[in-house]
Tab-separated table of N, CA and C in Angstrom:
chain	number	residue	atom	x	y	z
A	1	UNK	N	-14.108	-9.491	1.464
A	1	UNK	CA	-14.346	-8.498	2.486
A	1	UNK	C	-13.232	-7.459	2.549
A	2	UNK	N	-11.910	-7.833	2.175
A	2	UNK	CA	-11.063	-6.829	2.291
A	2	UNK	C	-10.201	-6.347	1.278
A	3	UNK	N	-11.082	-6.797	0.536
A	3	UNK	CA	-10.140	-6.394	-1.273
A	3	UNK	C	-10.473	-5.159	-1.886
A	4	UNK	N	-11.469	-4.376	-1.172
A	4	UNK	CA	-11.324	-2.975	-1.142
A	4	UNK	C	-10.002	-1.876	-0.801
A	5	UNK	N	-9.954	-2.527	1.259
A	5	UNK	CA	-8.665	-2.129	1.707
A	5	UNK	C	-7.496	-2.452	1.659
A	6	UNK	N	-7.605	-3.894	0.449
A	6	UNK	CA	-6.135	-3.655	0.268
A	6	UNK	C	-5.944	-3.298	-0.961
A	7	UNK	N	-7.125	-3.227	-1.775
A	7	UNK	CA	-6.734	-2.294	-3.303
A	7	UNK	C	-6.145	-0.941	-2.916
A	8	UNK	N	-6.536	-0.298	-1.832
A	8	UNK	CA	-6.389	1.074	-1.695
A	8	UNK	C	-4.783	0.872	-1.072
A	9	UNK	N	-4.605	0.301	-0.237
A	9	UNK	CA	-3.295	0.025	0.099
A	9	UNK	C	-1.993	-0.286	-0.520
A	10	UNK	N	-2.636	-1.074	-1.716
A	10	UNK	CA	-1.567	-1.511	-2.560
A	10	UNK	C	-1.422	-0.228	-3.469
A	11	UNK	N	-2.719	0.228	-4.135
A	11	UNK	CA	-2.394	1.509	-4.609
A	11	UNK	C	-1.657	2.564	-4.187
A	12	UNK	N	-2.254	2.875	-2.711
A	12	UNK	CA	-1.482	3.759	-1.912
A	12	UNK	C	0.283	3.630	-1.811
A	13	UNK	N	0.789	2.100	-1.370
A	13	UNK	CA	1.704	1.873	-1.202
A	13	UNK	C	2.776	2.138	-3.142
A	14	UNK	N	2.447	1.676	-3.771
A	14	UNK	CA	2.657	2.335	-4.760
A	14	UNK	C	3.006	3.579	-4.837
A	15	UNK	N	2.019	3.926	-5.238
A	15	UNK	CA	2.334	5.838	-5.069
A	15	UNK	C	3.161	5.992	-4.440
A	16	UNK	N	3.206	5.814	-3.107
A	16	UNK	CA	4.770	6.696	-1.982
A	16	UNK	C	6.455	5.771	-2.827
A	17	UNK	N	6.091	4.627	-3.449
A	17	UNK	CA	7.207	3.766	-3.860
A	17	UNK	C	7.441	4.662	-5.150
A	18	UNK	N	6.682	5.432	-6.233
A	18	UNK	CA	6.910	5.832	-7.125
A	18	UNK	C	7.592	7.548	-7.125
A	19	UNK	N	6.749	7.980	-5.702
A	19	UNK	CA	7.417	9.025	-4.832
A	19	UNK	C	8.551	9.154	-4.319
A	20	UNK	N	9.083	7.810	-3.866
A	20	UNK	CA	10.547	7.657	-3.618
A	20	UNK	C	11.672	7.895	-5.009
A	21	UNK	N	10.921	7.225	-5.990
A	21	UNK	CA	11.575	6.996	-7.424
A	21	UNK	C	11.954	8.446	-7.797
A	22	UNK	N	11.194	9.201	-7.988
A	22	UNK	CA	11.308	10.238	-8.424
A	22	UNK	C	11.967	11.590	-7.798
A	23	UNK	N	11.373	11.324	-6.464
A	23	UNK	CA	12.532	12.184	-5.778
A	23	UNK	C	11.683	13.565	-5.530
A	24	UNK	N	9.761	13.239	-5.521
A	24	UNK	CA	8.753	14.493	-5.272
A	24	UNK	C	7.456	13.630	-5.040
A	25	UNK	N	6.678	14.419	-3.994
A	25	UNK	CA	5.954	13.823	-3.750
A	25	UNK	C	4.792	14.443	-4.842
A	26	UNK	N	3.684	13.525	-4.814
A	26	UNK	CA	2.772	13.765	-5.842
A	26	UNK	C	1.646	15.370	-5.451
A	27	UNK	N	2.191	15.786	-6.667
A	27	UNK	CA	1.306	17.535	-6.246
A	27	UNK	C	1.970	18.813	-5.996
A	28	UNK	N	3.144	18.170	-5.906
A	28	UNK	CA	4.185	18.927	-5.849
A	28	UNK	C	4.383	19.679	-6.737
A	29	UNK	N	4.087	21.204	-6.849
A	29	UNK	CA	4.504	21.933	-8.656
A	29	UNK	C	5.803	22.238	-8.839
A	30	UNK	N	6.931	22.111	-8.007
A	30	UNK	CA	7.745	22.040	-8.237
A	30	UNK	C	8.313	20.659	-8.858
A	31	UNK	N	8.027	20.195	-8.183
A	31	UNK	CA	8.778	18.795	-8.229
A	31	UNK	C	9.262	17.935	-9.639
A	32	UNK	N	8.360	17.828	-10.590
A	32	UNK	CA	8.745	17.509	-11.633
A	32	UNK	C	9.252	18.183	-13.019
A	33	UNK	N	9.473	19.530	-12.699
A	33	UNK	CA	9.696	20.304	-13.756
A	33	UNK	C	11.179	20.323	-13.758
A	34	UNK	N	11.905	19.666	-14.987
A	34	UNK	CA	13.169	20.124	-15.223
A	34	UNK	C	14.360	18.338	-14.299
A	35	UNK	N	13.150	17.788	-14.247
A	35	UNK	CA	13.814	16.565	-13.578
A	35	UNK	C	14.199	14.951	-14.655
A	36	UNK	N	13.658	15.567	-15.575
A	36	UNK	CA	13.810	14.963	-16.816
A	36	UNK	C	12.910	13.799	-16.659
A	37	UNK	N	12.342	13.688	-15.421
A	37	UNK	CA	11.506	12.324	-15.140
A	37	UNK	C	10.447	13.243	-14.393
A	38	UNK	N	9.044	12.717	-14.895
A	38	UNK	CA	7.916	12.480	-14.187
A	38	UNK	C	6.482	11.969	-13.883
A	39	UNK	N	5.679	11.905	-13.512
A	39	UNK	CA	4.349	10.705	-13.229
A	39	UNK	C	4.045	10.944	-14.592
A	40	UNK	N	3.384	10.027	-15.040
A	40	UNK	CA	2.576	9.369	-16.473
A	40	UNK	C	1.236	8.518	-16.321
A	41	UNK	N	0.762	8.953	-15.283
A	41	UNK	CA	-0.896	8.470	-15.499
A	41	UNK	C	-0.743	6.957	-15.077
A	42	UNK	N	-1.654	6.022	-15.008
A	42	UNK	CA	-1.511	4.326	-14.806
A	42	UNK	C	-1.536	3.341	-15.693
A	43	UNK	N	-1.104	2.315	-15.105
A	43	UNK	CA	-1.871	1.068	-16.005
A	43	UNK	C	-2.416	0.462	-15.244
A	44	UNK	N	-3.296	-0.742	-15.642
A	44	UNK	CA	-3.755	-1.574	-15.195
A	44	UNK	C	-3.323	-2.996	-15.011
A	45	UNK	N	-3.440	-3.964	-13.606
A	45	UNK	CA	-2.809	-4.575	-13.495
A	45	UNK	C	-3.724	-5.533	-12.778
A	46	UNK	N	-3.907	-6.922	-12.973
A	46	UNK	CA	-4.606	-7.825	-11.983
A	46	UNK	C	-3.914	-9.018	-11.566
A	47	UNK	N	-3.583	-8.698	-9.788
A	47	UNK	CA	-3.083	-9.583	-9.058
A	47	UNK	C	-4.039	-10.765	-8.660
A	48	UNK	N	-3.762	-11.760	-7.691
A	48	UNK	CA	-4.732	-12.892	-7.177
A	48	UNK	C	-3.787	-12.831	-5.990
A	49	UNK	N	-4.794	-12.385	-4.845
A	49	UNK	CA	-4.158	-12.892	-3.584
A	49	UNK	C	-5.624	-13.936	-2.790
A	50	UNK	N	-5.463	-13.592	-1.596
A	50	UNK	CA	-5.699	-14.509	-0.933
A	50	UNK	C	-7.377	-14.994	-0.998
A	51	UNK	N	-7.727	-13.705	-1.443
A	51	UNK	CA	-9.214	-13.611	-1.463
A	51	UNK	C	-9.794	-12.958	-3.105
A	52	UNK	N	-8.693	-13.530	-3.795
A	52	UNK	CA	-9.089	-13.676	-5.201
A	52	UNK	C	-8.670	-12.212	-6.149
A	53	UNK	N	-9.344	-12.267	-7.550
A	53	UNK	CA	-8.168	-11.636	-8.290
A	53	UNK	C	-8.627	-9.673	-7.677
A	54	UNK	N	-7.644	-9.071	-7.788
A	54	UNK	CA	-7.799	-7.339	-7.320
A	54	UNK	C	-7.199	-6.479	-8.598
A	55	UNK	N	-7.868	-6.049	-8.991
A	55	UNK	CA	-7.639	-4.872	-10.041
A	55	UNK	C	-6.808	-3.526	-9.864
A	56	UNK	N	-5.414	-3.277	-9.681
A	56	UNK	CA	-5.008	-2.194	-9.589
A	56	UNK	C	-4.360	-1.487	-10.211
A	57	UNK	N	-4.161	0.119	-10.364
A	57	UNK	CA	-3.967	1.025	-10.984
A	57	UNK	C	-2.165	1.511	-10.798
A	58	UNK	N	-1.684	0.891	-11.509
A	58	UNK	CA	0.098	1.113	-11.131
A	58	UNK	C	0.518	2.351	-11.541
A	59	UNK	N	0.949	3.277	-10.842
A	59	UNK	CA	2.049	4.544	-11.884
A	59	UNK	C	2.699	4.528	-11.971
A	60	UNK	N	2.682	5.568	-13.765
A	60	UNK	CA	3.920	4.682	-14.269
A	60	UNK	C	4.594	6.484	-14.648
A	61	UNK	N	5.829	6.242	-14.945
A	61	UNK	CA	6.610	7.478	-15.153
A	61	UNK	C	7.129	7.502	-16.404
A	62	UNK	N	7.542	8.902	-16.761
A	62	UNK	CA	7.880	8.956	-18.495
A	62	UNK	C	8.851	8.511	-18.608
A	63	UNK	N	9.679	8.511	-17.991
A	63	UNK	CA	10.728	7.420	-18.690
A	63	UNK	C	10.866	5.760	-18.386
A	64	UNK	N	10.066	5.244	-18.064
A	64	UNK	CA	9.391	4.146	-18.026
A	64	UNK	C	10.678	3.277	-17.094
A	65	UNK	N	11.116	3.919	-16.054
A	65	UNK	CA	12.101	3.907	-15.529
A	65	UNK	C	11.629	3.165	-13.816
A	66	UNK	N	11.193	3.436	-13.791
A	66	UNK	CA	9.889	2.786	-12.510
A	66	UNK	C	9.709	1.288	-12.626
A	67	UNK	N	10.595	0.722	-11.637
A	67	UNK	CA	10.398	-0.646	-11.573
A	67	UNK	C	9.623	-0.739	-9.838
A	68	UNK	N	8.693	-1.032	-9.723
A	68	UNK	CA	7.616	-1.130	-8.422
A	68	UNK	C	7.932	-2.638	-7.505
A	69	UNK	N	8.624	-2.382	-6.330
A	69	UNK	CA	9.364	-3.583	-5.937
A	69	UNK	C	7.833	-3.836	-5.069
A	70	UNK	N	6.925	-3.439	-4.381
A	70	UNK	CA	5.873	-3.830	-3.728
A	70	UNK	C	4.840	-4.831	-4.501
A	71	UNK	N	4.891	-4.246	-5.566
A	71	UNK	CA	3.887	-5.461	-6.416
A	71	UNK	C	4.960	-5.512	-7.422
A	72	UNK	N	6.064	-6.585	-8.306
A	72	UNK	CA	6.914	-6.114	-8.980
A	72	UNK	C	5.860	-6.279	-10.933
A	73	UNK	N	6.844	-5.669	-11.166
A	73	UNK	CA	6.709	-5.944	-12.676
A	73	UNK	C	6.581	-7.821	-12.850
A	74	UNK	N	5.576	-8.060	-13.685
A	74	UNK	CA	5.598	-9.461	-14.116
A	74	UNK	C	4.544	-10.153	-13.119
A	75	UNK	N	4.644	-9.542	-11.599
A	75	UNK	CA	4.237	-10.683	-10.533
A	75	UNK	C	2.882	-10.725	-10.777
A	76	UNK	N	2.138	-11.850	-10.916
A	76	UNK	CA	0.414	-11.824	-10.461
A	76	UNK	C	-0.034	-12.279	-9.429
A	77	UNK	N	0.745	-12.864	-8.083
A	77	UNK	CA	0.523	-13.310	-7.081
A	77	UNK	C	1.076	-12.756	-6.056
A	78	UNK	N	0.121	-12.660	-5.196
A	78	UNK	CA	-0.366	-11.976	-3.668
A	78	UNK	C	0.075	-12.777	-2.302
A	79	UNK	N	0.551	-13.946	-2.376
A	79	UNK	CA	0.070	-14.889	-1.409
A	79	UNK	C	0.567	-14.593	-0.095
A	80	UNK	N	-0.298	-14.605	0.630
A	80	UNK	CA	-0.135	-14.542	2.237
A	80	UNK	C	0.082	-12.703	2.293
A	81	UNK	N	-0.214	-11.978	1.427
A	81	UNK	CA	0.004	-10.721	1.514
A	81	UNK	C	-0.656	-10.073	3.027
A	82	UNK	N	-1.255	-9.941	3.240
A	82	UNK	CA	-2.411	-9.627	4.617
A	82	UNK	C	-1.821	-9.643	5.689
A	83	UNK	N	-1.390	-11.149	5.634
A	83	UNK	CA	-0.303	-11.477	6.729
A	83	UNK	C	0.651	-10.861	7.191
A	84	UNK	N	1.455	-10.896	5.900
A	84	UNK	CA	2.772	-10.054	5.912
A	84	UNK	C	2.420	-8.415	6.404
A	85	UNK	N	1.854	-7.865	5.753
A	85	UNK	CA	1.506	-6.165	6.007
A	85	UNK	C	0.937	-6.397	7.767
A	86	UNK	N	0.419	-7.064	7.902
A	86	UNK	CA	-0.409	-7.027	9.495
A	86	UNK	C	0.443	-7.640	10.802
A	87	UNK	N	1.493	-8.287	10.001
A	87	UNK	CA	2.507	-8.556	11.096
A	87	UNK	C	3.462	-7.528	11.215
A	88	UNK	N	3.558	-6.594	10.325
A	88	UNK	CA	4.444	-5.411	10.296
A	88	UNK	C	4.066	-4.687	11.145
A	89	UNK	N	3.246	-4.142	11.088
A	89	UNK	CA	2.067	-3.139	12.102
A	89	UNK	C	2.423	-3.709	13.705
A	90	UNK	N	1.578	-5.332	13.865
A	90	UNK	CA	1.734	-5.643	15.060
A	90	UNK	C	2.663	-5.737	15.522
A	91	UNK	N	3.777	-6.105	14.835
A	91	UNK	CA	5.209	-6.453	15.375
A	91	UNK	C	6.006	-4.888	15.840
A	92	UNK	N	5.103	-3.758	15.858
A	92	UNK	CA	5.429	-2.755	15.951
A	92	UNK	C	7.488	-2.478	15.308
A	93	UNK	N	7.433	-3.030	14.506
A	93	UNK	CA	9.065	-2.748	13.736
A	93	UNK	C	9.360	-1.254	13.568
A	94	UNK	N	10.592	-1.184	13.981
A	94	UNK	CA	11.536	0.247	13.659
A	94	UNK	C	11.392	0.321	11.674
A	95	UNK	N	11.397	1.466	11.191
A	95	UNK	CA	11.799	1.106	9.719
A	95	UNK	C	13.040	0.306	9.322
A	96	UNK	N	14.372	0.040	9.899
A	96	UNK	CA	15.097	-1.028	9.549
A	96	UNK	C	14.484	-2.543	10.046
A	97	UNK	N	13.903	-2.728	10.972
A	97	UNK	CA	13.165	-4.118	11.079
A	97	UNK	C	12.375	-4.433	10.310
A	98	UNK	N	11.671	-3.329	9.379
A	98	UNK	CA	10.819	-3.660	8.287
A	98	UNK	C	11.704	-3.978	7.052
A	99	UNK	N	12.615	-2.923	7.459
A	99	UNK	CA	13.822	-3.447	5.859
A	99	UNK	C	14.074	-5.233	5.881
A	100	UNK	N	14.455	-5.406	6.819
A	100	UNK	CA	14.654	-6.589	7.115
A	100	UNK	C	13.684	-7.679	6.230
A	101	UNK	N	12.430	-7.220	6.851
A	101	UNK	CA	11.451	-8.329	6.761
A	101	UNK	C	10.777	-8.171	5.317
A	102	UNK	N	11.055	-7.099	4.857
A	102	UNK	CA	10.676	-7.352	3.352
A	102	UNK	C	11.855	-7.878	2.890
A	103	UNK	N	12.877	-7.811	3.444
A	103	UNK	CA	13.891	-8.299	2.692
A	103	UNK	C	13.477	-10.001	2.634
A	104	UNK	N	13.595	-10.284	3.613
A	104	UNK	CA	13.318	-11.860	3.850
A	104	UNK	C	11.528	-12.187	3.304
A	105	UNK	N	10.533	-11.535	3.299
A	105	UNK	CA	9.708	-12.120	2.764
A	105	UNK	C	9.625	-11.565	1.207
A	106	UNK	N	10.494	-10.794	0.748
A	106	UNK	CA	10.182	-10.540	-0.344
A	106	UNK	C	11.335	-10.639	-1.467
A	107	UNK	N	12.512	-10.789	-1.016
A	107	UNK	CA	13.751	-10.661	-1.722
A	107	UNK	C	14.082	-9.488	-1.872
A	108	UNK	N	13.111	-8.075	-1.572
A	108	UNK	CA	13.637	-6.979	-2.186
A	108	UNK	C	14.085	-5.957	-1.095
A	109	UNK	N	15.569	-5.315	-1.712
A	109	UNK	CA	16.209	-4.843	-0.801
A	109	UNK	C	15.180	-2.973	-1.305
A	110	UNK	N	15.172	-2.429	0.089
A	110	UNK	CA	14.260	-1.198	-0.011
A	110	UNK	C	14.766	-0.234	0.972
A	111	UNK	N	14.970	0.903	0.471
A	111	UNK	CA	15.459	1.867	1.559
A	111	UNK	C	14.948	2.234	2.469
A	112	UNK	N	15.276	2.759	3.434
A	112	UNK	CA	14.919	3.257	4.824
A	112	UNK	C	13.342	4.550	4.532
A	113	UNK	N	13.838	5.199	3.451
A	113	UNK	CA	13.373	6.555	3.076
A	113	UNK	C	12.194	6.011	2.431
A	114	UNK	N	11.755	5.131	1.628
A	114	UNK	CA	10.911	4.332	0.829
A	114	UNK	C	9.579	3.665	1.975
A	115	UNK	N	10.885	2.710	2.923
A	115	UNK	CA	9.548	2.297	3.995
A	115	UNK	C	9.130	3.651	4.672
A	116	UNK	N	9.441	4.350	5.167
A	116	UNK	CA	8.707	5.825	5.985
A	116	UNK	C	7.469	6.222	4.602
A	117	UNK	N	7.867	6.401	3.899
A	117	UNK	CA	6.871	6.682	2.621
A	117	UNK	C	5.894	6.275	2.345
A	118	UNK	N	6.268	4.693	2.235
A	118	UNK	CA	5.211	3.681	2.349
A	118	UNK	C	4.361	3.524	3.826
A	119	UNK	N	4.737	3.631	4.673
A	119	UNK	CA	3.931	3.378	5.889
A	119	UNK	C	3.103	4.851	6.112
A	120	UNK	N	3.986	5.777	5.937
A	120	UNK	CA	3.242	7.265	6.001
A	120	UNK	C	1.641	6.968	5.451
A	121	UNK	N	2.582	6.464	4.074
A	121	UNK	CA	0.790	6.355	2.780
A	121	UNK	C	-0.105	5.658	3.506
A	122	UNK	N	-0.357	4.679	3.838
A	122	UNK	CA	-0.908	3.748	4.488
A	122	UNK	C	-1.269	3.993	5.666
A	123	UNK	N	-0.614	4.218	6.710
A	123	UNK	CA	-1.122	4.294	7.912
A	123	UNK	C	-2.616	4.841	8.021
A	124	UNK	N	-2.710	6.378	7.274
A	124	UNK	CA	-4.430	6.292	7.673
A	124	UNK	C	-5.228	5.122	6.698
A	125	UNK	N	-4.821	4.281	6.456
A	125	UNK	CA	-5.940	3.546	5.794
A	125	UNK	C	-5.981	2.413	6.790
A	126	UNK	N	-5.202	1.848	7.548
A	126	UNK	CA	-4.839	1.213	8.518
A	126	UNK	C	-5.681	1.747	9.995
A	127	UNK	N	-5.671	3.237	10.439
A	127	UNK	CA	-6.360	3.560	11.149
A	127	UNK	C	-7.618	3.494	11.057
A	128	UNK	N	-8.448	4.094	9.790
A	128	UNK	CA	-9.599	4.027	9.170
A	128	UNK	C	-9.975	2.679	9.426
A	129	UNK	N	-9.148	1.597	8.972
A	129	UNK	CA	-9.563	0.423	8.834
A	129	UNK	C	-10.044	-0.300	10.691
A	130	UNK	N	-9.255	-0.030	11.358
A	130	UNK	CA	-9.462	0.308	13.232
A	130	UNK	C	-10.255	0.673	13.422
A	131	UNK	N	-10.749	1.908	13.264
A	131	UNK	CA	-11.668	2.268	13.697
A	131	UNK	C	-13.256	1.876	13.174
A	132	UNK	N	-13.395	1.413	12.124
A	132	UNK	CA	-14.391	0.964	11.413
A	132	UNK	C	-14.636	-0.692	12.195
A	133	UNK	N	-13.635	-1.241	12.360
A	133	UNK	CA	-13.640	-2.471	13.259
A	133	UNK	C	-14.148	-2.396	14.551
A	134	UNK	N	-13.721	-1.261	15.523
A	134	UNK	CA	-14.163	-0.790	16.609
A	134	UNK	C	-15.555	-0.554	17.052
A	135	UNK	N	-16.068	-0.081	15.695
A	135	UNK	CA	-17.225	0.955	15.555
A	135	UNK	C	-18.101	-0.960	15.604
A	136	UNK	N	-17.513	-1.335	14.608
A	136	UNK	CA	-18.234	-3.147	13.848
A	136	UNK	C	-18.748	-4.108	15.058
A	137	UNK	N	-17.579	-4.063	15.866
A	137	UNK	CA	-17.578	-4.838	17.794
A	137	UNK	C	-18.491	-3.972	18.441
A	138	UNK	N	-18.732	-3.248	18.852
A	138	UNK	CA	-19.193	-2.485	19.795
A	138	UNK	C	-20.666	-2.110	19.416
A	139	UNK	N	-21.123	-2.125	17.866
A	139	UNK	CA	-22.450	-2.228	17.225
A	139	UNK	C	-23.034	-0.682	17.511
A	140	UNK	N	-22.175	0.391	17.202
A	140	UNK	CA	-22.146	1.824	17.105
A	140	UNK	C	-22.288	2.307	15.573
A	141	UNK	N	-22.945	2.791	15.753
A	141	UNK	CA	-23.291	3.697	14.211
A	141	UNK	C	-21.758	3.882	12.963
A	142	UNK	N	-22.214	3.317	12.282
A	142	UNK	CA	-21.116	2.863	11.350
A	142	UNK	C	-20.583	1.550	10.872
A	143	UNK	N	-20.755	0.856	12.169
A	143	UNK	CA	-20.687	-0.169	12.276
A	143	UNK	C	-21.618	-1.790	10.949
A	144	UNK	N	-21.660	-2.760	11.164
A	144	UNK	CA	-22.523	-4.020	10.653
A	144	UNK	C	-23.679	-3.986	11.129
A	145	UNK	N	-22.921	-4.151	12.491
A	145	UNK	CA	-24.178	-4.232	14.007
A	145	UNK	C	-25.049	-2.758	14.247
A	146	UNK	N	-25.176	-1.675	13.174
A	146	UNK	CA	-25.405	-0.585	13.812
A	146	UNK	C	-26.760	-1.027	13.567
A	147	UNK	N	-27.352	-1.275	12.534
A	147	UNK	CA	-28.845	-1.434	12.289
A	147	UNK	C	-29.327	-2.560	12.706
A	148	UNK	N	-28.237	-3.396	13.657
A	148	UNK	CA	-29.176	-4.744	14.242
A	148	UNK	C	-29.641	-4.138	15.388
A	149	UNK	N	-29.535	-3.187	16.174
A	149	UNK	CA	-29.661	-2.319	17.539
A	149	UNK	C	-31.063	-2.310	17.499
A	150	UNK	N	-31.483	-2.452	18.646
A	150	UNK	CA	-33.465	-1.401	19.464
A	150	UNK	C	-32.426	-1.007	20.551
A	151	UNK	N	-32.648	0.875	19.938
A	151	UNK	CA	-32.644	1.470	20.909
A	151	UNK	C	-33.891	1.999	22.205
């Protein structure tokens, strides 16, 4: 059920992590010219988290210099991922309380500038994802429940 929104998430979260790397955000025509580094298209990568294996699209940069601490190089496991991202949110954390907590659930130390990046990316998929829930409870057009309705 949710290996859509978190393909897009993990993708998403990516991107702003590879955005940090480089030092431009993606689209930028300035940004990569003359930086001796820049985006190189994806690879493909299949994790297994909680709700089985997810297919995602990593970017990668020309100087192959891009090590991706959110999903790392090598890792194929997800576990308890959901958790972790959804206690971030609820726990309403400052960006150093998030430093923190990836630190401790993940080993990886991540800058201040990186989490804003990453949560930026994400957040509307997070809202989207709210409101589609909202719409799901309440059995309003958009919703599961929209076509179980007699109006």
């Amino acid at each position: 059920m949710f290996k859509t929104p978190k393909k897009r998430l993990l993708e998403r979260a990516l991107g702003a992590e590879l955005s940090a790397h480089l030092g431009y955000e993606k689209g930028d025509p300035a940004g990569g010219r003359g930086s001796g580094n820049s985006r190189n298209g994806y690879s493909s990568k299949t994790v297994i988290g909680d709700d089985g294996a997810i297919e995602l699209a990593v970017p990668r940069d020309r100087n192959g210099s891009f090590e991706p601490q959110i999903v790392a190089k090598g890792q194929t496991r997800l576990d308890g991922f959901d958790d972790r991202i959804v206690s971030l949110y609820a726990r309403g954390l400052s960006v150093r309380e998030i430093q923190a907590h990836l630190q401790e659930l993940y080993g990886v130390a991540v800058s201040p500038d990186l989490i804003s990046r990453v949560t930026d990316a994400v957040l509307d998929e997070v809202r989207n994802k709210a409101v589609y829930v909202a719409l799901a409870l309440t059995g309003r057009e958009g919703g599961p429940g929209a076509m179980d309705r007699a109006d």
